[in-house]
PDB file of C-alpha atoms in Angstrom:
ATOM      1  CA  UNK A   1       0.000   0.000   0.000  1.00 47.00           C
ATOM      2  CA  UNK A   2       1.225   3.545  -0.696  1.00 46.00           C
ATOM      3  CA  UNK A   3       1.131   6.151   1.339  1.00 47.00           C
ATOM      4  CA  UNK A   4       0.797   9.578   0.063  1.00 46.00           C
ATOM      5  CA  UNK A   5       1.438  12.617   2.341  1.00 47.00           C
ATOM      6  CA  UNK A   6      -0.267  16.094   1.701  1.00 45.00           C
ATOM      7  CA  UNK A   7       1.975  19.249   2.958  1.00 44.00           C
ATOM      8  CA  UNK A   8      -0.225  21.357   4.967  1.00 43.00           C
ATOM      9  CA  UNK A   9      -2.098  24.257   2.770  1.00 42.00           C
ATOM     10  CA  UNK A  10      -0.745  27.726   3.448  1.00 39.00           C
ATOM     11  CA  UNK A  11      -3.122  30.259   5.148  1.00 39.00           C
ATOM     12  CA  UNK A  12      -4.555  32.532   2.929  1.00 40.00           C
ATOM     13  CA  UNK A  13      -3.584  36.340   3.612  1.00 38.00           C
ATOM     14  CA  UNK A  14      -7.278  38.043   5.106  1.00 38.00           C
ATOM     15  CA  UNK A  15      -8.711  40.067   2.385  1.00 38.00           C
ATOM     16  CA  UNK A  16      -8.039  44.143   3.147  1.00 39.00           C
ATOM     17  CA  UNK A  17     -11.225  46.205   3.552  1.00 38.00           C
ATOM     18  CA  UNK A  18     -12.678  48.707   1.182  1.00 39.00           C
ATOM     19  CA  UNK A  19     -12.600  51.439   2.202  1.00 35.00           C
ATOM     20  CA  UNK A  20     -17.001  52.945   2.398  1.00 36.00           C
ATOM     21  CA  UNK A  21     -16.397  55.072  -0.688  1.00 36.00           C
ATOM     22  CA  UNK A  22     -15.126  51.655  -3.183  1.00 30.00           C
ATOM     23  CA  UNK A  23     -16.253  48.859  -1.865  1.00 32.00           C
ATOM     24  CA  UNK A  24     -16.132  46.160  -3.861  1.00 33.00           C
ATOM     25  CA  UNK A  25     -19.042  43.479  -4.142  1.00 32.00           C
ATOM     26  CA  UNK A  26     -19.339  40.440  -2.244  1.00 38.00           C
ATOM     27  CA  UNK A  27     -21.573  38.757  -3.862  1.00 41.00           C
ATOM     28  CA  UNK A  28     -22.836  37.987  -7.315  1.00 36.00           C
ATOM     29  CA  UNK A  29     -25.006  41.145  -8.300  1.00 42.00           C
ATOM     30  CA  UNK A  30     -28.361  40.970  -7.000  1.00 49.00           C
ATOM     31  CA  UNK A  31     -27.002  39.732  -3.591  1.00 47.00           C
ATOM     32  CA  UNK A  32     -28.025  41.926  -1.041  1.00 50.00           C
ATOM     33  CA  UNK A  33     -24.520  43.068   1.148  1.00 55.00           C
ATOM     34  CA  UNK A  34     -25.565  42.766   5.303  1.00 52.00           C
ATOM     35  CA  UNK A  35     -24.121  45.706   7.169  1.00 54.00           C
ATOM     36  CA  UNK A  36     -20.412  45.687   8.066  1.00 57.00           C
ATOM     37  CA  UNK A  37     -19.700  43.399  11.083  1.00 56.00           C
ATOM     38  CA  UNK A  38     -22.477  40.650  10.488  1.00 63.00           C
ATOM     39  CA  UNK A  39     -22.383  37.366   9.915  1.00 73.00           C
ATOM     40  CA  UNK A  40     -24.655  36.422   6.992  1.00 83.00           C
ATOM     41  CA  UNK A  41     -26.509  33.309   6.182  1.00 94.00           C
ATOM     42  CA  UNK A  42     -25.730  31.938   2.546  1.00 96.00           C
ATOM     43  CA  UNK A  43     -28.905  30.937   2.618  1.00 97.00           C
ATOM     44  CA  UNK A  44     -30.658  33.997   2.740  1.00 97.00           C
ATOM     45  CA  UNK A  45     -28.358  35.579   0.477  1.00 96.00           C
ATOM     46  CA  UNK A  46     -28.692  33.079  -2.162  1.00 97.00           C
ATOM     47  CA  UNK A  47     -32.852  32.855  -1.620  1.00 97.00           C
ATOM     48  CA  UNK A  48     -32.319  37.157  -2.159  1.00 97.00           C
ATOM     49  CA  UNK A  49     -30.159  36.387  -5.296  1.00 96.00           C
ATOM     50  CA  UNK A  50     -32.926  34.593  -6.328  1.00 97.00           C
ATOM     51  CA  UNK A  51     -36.165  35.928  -5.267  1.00 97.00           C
ATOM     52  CA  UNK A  52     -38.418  37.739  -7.791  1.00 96.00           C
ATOM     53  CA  UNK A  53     -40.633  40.277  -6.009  1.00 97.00           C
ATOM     54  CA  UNK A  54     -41.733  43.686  -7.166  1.00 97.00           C
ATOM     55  CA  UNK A  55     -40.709  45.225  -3.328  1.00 97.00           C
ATOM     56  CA  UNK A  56     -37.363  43.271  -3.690  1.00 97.00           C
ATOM     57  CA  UNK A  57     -35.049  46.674  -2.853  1.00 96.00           C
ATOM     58  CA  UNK A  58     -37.390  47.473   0.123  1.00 97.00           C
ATOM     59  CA  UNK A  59     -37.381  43.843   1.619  1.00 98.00           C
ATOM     60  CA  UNK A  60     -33.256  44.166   0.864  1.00 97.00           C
ATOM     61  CA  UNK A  61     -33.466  47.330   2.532  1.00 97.00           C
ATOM     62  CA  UNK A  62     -35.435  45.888   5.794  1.00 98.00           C
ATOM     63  CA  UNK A  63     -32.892  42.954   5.929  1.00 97.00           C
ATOM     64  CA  UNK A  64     -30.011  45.285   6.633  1.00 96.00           C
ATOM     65  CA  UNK A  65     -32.062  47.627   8.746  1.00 97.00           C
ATOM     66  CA  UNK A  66     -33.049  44.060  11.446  1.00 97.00           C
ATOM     67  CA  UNK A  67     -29.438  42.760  11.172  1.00 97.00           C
ATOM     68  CA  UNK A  68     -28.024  46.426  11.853  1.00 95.00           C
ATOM     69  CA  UNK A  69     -30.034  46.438  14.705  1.00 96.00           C
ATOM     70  CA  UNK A  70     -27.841  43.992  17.016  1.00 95.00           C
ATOM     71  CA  UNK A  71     -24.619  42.147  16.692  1.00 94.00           C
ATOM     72  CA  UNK A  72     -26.747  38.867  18.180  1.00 94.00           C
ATOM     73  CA  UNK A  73     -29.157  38.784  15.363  1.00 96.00           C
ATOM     74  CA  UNK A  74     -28.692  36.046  12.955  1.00 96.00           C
ATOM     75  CA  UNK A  75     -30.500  34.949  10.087  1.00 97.00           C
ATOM     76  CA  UNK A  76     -31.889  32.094   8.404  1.00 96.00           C
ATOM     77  CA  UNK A  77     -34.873  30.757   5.586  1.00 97.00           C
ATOM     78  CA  UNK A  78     -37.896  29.847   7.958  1.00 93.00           C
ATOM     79  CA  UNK A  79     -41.229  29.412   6.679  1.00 88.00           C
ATOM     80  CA  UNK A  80     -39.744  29.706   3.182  1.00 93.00           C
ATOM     81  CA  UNK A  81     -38.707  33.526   3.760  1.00 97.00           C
ATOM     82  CA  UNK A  82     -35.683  35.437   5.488  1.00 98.00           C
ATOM     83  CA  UNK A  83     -36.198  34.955   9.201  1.00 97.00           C
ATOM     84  CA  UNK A  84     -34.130  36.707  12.516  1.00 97.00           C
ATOM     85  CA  UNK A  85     -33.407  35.378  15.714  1.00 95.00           C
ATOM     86  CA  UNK A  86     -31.397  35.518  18.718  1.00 93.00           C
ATOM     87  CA  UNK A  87     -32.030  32.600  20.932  1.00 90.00           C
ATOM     88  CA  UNK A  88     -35.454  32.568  19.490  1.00 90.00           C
ATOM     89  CA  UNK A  89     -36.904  33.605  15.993  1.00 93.00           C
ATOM     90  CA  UNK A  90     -38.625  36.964  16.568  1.00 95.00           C
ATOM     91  CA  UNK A  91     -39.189  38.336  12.951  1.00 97.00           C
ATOM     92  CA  UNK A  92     -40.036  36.586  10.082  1.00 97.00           C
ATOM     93  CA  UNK A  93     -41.035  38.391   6.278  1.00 98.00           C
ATOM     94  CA  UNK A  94     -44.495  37.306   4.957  1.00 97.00           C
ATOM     95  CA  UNK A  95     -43.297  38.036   0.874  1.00 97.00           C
ATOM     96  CA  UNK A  96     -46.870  36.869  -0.414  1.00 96.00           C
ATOM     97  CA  UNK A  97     -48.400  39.983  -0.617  1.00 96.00           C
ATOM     98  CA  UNK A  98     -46.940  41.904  -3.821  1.00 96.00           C
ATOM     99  CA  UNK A  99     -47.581  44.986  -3.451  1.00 97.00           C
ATOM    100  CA  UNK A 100     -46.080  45.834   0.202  1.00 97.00           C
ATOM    101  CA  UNK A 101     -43.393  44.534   2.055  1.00 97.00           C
ATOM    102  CA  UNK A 102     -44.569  42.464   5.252  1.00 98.00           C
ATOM    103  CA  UNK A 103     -42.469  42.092   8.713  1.00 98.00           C
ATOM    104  CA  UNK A 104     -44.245  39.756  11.689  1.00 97.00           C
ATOM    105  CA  UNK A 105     -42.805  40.339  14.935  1.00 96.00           C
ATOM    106  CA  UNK A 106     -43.187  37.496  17.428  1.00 94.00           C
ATOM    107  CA  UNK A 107     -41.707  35.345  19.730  1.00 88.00           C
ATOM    108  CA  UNK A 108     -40.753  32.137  18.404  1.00 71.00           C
ATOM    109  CA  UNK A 109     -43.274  29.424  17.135  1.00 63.00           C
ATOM    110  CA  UNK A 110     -43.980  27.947  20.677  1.00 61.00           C
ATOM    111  CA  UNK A 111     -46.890  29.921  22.566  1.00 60.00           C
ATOM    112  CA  UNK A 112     -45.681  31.541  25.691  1.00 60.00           C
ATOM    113  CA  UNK A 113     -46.859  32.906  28.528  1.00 60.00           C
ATOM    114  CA  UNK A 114     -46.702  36.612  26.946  1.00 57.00           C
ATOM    115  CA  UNK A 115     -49.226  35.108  24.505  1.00 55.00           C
ATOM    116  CA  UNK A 116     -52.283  36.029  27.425  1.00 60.00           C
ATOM    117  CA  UNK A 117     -50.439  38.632  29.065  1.00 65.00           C
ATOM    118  CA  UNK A 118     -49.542  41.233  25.907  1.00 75.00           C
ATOM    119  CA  UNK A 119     -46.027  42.318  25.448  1.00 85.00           C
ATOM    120  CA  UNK A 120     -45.171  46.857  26.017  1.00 88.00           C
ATOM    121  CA  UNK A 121     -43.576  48.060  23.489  1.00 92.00           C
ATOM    122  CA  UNK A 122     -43.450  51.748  22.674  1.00 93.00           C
ATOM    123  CA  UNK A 123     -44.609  52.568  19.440  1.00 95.00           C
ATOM    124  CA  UNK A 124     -45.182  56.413  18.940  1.00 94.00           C
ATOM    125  CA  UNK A 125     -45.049  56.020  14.589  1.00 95.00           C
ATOM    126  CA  UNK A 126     -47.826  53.690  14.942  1.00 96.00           C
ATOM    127  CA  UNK A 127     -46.059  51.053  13.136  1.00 97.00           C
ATOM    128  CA  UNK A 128     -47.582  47.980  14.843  1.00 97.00           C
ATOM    129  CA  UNK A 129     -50.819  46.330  13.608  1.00 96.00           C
ATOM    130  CA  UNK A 130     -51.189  43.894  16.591  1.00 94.00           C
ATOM    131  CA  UNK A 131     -52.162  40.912  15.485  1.00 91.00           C
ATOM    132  CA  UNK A 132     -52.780  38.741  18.861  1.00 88.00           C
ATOM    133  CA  UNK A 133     -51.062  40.100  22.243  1.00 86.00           C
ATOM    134  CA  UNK A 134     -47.773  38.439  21.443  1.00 88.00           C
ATOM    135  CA  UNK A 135     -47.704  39.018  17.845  1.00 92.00           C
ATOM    136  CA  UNK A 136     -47.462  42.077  15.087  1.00 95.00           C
ATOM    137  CA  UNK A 137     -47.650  42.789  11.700  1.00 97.00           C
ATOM    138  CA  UNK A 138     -44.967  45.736  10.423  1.00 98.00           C
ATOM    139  CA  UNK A 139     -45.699  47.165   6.708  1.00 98.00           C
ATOM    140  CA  UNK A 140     -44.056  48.911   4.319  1.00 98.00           C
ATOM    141  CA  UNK A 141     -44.947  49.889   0.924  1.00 97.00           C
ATOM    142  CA  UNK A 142     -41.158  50.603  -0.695  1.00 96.00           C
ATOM    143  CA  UNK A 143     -37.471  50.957   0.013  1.00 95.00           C
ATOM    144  CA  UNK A 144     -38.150  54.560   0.917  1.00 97.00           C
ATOM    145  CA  UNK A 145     -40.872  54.132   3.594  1.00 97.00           C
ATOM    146  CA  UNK A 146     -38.390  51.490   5.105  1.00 97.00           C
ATOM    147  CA  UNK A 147     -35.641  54.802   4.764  1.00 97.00           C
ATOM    148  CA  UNK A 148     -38.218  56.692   6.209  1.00 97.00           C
ATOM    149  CA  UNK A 149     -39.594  54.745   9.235  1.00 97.00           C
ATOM    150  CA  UNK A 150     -35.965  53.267   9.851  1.00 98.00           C
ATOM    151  CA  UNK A 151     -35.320  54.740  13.300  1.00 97.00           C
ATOM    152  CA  UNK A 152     -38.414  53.987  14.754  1.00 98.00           C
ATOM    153  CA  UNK A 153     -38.439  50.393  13.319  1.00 98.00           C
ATOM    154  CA  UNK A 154     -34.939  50.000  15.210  1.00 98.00           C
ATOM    155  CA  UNK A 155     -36.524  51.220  18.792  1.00 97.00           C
ATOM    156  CA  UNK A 156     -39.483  48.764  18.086  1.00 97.00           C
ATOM    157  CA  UNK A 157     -36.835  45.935  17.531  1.00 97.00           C
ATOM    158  CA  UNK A 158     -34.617  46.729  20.169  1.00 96.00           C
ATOM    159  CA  UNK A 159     -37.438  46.596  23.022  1.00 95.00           C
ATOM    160  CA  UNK A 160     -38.992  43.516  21.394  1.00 94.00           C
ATOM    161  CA  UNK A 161     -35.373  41.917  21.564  1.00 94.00           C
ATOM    162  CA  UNK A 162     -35.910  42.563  25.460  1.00 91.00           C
ATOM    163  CA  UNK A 163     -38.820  40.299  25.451  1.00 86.00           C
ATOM    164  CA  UNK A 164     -36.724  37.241  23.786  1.00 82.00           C
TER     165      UNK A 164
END
């Protein structure tokens, strides 16, 4: 029997930055870049790549605006759309509406006791359409009302975060 012996592979020198002004795509065009600093799924990018919807730039736009939010946040494809968690899964997109781009807040898929007792969360741009005491609907009709409601969106994530 022969033996063969591999040398070791060299490390690969880390890739230098861009600076914000150049910076170069990572992905195949179409693929939606996350915000510097977080880890994406190559799932979701690759389901972006691929997705055909008529709010595509706003539901690109809302991607970066949840993951932006906290370093925690990771994503993944649940219920066959981009979904966010933590230690839970607290915002999923509903893409089957066309004309408007659809966020649901919640708090995993296993009813908890917040379900009966209601969650507080601030929300003085009347974003949330409450959908059940544990549970909200978040809607947006383009990439610029995402622009535009983009700080409040972040305080409403941030406090339900708290409640994960």
């Amino acid at each position: 029997m022969k033996r063969i012996t591999e040398k070791p592979s060299k490390p690969r020198a880390k890739a230098q930055k861009a600076s914000p002004e150049r910076r170069e795509p990572r992905e195949a065009p179409g693929a939606p870049a996350a915000p510097a600093g977080v880890q994406e799924s190559p799932a979701v990018v690759a389901f972006l790549r691929e997705l055909d919807h008529p709010r595509k730039e706003a539901i690109v736009a809302l991607r970066q605006v949840i993951l932006g939010v906290s370093p925690a946040i990771r994503e993944e494809i649940k219920w066959n759309a981009p979904s966010f968690r933590t230690t839970e899964h607290f915002a999923t997109f509903n893409l089957r509406a066309k004309d408007r781009v659809r966020l649901v807040l919640h708090l995993g898929a296993k009813v908890k006791d917040t379900a009966a007792k209601g969650l507080e969360i601030a929300d003085p741009a009347g974003l949330l359409e409450w959908l059940a005491k544990d549970r909200c609907l978040v809607t947006f009709s383009d990439g610029e009302d995402v622009q535009a409601k983009q700080a409040a969106l972040e305080s409403v994530l941030r406090a339900w975060l708290r409640w994960i």
